[in-house]
PDB file of C-alpha atoms in Angstrom:
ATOM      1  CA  UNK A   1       9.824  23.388  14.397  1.00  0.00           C
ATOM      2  CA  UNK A   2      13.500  23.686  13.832  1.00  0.00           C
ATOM      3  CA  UNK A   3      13.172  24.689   9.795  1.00  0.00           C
ATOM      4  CA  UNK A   4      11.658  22.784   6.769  1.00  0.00           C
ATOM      5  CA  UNK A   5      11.785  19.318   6.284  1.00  0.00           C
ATOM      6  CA  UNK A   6      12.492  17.284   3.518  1.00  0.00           C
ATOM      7  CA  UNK A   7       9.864  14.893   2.225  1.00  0.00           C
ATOM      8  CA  UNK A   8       9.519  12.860  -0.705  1.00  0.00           C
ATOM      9  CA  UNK A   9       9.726  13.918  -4.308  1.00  0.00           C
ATOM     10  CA  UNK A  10       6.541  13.039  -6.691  1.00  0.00           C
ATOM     11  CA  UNK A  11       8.988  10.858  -8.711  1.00  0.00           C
ATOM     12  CA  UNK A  12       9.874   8.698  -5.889  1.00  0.00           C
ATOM     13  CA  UNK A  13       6.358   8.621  -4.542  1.00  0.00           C
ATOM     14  CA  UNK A  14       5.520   6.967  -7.604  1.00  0.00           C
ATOM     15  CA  UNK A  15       8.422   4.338  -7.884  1.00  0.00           C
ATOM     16  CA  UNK A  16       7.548   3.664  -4.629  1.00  0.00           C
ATOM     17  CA  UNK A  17       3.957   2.911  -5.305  1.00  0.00           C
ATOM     18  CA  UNK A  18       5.080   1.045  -8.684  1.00  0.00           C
ATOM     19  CA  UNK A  19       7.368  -1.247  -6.829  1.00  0.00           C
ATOM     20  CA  UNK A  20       4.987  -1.807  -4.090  1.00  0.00           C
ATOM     21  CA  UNK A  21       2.051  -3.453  -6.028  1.00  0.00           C
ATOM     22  CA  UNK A  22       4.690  -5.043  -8.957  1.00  0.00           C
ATOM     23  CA  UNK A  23       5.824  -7.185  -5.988  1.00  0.00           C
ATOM     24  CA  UNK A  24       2.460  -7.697  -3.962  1.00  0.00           C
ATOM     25  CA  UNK A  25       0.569  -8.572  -6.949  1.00  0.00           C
ATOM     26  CA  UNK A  26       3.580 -10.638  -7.716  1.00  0.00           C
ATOM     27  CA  UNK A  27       3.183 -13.045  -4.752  1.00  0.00           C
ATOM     28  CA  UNK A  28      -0.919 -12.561  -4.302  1.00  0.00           C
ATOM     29  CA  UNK A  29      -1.987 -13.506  -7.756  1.00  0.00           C
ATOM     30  CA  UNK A  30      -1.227 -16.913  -7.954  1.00  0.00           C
ATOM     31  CA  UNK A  31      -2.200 -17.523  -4.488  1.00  0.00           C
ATOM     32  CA  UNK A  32      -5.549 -16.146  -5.067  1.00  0.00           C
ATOM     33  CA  UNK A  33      -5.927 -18.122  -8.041  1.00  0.00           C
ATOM     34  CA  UNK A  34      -5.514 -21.212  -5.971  1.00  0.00           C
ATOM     35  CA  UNK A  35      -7.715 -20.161  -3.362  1.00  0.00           C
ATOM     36  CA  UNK A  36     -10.480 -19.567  -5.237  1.00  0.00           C
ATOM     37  CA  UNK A  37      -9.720 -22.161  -7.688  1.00  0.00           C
ATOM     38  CA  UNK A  38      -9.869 -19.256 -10.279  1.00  0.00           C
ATOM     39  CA  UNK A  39      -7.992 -19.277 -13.753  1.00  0.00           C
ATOM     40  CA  UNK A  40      -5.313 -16.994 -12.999  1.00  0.00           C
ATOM     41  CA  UNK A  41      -6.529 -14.498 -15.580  1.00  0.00           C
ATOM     42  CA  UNK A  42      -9.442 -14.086 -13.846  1.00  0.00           C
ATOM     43  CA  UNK A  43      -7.698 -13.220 -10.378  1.00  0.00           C
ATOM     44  CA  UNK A  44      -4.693 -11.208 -12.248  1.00  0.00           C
ATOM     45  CA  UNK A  45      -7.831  -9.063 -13.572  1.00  0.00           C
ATOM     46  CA  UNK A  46      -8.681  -8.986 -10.131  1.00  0.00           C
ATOM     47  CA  UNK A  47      -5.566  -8.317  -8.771  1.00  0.00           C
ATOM     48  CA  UNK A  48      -4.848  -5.608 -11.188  1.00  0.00           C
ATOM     49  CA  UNK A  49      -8.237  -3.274 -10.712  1.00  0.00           C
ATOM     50  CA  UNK A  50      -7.252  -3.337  -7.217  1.00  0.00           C
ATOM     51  CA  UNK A  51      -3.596  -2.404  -7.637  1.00  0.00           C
ATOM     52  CA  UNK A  52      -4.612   0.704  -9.727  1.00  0.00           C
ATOM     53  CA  UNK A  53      -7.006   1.834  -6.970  1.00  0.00           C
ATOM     54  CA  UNK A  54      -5.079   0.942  -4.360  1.00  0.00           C
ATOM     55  CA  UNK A  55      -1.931   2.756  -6.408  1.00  0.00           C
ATOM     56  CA  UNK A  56      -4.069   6.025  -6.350  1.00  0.00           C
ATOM     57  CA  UNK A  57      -5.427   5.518  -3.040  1.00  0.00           C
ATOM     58  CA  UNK A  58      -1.675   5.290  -1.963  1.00  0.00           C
ATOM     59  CA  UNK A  59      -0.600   8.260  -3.945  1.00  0.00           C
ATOM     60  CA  UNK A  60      -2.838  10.545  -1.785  1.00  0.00           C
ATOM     61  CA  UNK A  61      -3.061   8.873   1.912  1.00  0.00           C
ATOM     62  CA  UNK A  62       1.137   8.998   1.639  1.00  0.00           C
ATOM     63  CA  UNK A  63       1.318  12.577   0.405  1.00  0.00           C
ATOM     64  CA  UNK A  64      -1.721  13.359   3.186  1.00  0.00           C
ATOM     65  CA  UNK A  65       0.464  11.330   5.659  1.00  0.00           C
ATOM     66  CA  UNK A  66       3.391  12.990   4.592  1.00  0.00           C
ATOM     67  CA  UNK A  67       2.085  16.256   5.161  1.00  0.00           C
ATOM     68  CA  UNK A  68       1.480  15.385   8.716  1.00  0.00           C
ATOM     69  CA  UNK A  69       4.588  14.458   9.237  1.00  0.00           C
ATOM     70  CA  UNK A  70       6.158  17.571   7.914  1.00  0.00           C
ATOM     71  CA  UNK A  71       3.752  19.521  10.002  1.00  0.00           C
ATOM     72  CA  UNK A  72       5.100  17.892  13.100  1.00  0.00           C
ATOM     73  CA  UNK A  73       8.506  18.095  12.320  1.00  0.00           C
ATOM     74  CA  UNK A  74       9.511  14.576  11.740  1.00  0.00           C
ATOM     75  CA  UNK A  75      11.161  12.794   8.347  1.00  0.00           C
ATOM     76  CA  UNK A  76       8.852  10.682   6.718  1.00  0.00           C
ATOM     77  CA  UNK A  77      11.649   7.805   6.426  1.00  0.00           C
ATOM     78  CA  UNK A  78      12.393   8.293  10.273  1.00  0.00           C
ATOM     79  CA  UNK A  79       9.371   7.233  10.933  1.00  0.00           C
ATOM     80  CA  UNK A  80       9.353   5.043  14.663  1.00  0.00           C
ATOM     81  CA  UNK A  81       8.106   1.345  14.492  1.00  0.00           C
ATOM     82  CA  UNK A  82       4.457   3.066  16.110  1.00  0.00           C
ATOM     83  CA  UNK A  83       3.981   5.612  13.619  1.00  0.00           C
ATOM     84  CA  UNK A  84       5.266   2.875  11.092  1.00  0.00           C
ATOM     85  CA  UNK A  85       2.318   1.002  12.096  1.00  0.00           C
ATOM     86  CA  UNK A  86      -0.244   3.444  12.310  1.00  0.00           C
ATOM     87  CA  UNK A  87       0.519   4.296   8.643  1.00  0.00           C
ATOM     88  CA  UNK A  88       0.583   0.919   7.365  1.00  0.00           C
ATOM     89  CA  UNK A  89      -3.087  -0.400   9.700  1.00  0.00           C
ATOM     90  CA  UNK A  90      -4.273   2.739   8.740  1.00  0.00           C
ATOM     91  CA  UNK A  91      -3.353   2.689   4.545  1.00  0.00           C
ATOM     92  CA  UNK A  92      -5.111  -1.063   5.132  1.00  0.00           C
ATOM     93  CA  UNK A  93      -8.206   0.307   6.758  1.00  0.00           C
ATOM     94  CA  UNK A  94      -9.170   2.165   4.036  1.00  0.00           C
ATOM     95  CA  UNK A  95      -8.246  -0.563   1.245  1.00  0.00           C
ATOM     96  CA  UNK A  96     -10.576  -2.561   3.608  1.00  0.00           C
ATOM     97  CA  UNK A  97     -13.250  -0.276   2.933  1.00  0.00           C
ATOM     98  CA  UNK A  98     -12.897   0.285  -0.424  1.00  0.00           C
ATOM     99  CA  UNK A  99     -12.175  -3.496  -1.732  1.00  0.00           C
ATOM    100  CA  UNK A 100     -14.909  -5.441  -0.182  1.00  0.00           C
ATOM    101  CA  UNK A 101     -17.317  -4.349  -2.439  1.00  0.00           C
ATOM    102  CA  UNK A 102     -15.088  -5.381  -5.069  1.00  0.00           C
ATOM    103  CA  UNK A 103     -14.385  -8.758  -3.984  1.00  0.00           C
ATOM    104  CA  UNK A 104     -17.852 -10.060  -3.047  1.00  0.00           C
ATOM    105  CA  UNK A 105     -19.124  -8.807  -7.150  1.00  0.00           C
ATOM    106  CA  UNK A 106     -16.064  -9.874  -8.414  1.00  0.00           C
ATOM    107  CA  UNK A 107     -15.670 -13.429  -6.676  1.00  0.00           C
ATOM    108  CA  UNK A 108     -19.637 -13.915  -6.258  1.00  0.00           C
ATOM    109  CA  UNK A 109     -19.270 -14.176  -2.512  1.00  0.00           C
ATOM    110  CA  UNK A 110     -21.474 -13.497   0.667  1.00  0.00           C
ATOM    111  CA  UNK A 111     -20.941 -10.459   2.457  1.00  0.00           C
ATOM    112  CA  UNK A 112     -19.167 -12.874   5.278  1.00  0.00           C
ATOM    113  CA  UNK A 113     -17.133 -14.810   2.716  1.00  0.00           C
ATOM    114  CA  UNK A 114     -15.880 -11.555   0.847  1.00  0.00           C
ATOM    115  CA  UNK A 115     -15.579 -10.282   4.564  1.00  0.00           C
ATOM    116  CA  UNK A 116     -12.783 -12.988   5.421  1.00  0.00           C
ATOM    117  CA  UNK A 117     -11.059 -12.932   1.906  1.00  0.00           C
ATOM    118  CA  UNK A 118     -10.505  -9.442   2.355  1.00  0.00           C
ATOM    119  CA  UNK A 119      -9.478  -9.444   5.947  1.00  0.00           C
ATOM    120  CA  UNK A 120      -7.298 -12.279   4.925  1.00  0.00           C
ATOM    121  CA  UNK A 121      -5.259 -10.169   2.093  1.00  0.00           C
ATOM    122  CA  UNK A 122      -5.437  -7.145   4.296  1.00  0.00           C
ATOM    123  CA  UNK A 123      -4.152  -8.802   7.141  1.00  0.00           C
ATOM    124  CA  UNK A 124      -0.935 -10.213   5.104  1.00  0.00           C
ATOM    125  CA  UNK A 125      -0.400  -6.574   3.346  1.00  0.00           C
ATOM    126  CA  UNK A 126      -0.563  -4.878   6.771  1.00  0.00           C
ATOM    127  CA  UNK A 127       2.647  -6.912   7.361  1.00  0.00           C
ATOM    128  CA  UNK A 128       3.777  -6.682   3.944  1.00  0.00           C
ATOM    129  CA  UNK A 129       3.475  -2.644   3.983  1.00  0.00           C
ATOM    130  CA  UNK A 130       5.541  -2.343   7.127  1.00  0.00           C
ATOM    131  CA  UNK A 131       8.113  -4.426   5.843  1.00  0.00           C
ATOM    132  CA  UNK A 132       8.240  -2.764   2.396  1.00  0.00           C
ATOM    133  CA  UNK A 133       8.056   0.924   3.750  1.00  0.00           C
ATOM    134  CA  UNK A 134      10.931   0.092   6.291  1.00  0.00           C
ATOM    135  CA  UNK A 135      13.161  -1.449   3.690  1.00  0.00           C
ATOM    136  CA  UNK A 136      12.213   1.440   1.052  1.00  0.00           C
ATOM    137  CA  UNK A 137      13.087   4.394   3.448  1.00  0.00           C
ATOM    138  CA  UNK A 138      16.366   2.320   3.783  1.00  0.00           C
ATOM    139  CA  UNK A 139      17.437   1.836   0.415  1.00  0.00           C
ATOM    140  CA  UNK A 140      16.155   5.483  -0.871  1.00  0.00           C
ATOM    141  CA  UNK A 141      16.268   7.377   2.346  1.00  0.00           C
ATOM    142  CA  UNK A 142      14.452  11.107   1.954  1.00  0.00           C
ATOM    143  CA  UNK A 143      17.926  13.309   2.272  1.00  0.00           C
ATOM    144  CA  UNK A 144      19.032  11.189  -0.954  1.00  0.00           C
ATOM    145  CA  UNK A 145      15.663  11.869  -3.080  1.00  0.00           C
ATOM    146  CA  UNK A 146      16.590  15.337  -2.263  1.00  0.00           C
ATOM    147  CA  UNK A 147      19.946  15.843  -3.064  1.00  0.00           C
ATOM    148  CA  UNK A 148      18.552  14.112  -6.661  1.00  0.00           C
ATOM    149  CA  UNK A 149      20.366  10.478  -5.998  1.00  0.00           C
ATOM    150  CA  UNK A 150      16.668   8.755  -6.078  1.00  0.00           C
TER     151      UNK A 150
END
């Protein structure tokens, strides 16, 4: 390794985990709330428990991915399109994990129902985080949060 490399501030961690769930929740929430046939209060309740875990879940796999990164010498923000989507399937793994418990108490749903709404939502943020990430690292690229423009 050539010298240190610059990651990510704590600050723009966290606007970057702000932003991310504002506009997920943004487009999910009413879609749920069709789905289901649920009052939209009911799936914005919903939708918001699992934005705050998934917010601190986020918080730690990105500074823990990070940290890998570092370690092997690359930019967090010039990440390829394969190490891209290993973060992103791998960030929606453990949501996976952690949410279907959630959704088959919260929704009253079989194991297989809360199985498929799950997948479904994962499947759509797996997309969703790729396209986000790429367009974040873009906009507030890691040599800028450093220099203090972020």
């Amino acid at each position: 390794m050539a010298g240190k490399v610059a990651m990510r501030t704590a600050k723009d961690r966290l606007r970057y985990t702000i932003s991310f769930e504002i506009l997920l929740m943004a487009m999910l929430v009413p879609v749920g709330a069709a789905f289901f046939d649920k009052p939209l209060s009911d799936i914005g309740l919903l939708g918001a428990f699992l934005s705050v875990k998934a917010m601190l879940l986020n918080l730690l796999y990105n500074w823990i991915f990070d940290h890998a990164d570092a370690r092997a010498g690359r930019v967090a923000s010039d990440r390829s399109p394969l190490g891209r989507l290993l973060h992103a399937a791998g960030f929606e793994a453990t949501l996976l994990l952690t949410s279907l418990p959630v959704y088959i108490w919260w929704l009253n749903l079989g194991l297989l129902q809360g199985l498929a709404a799950d997948l479904t939502v994962t499947s759509f943020v797996v997309v969703y985080t790729y396209g986000f990430t790429l367009a974040y690292d873009r906009l507030f690229p890691v040599a800028a949060a450093e220099s203090g423009r972020a």
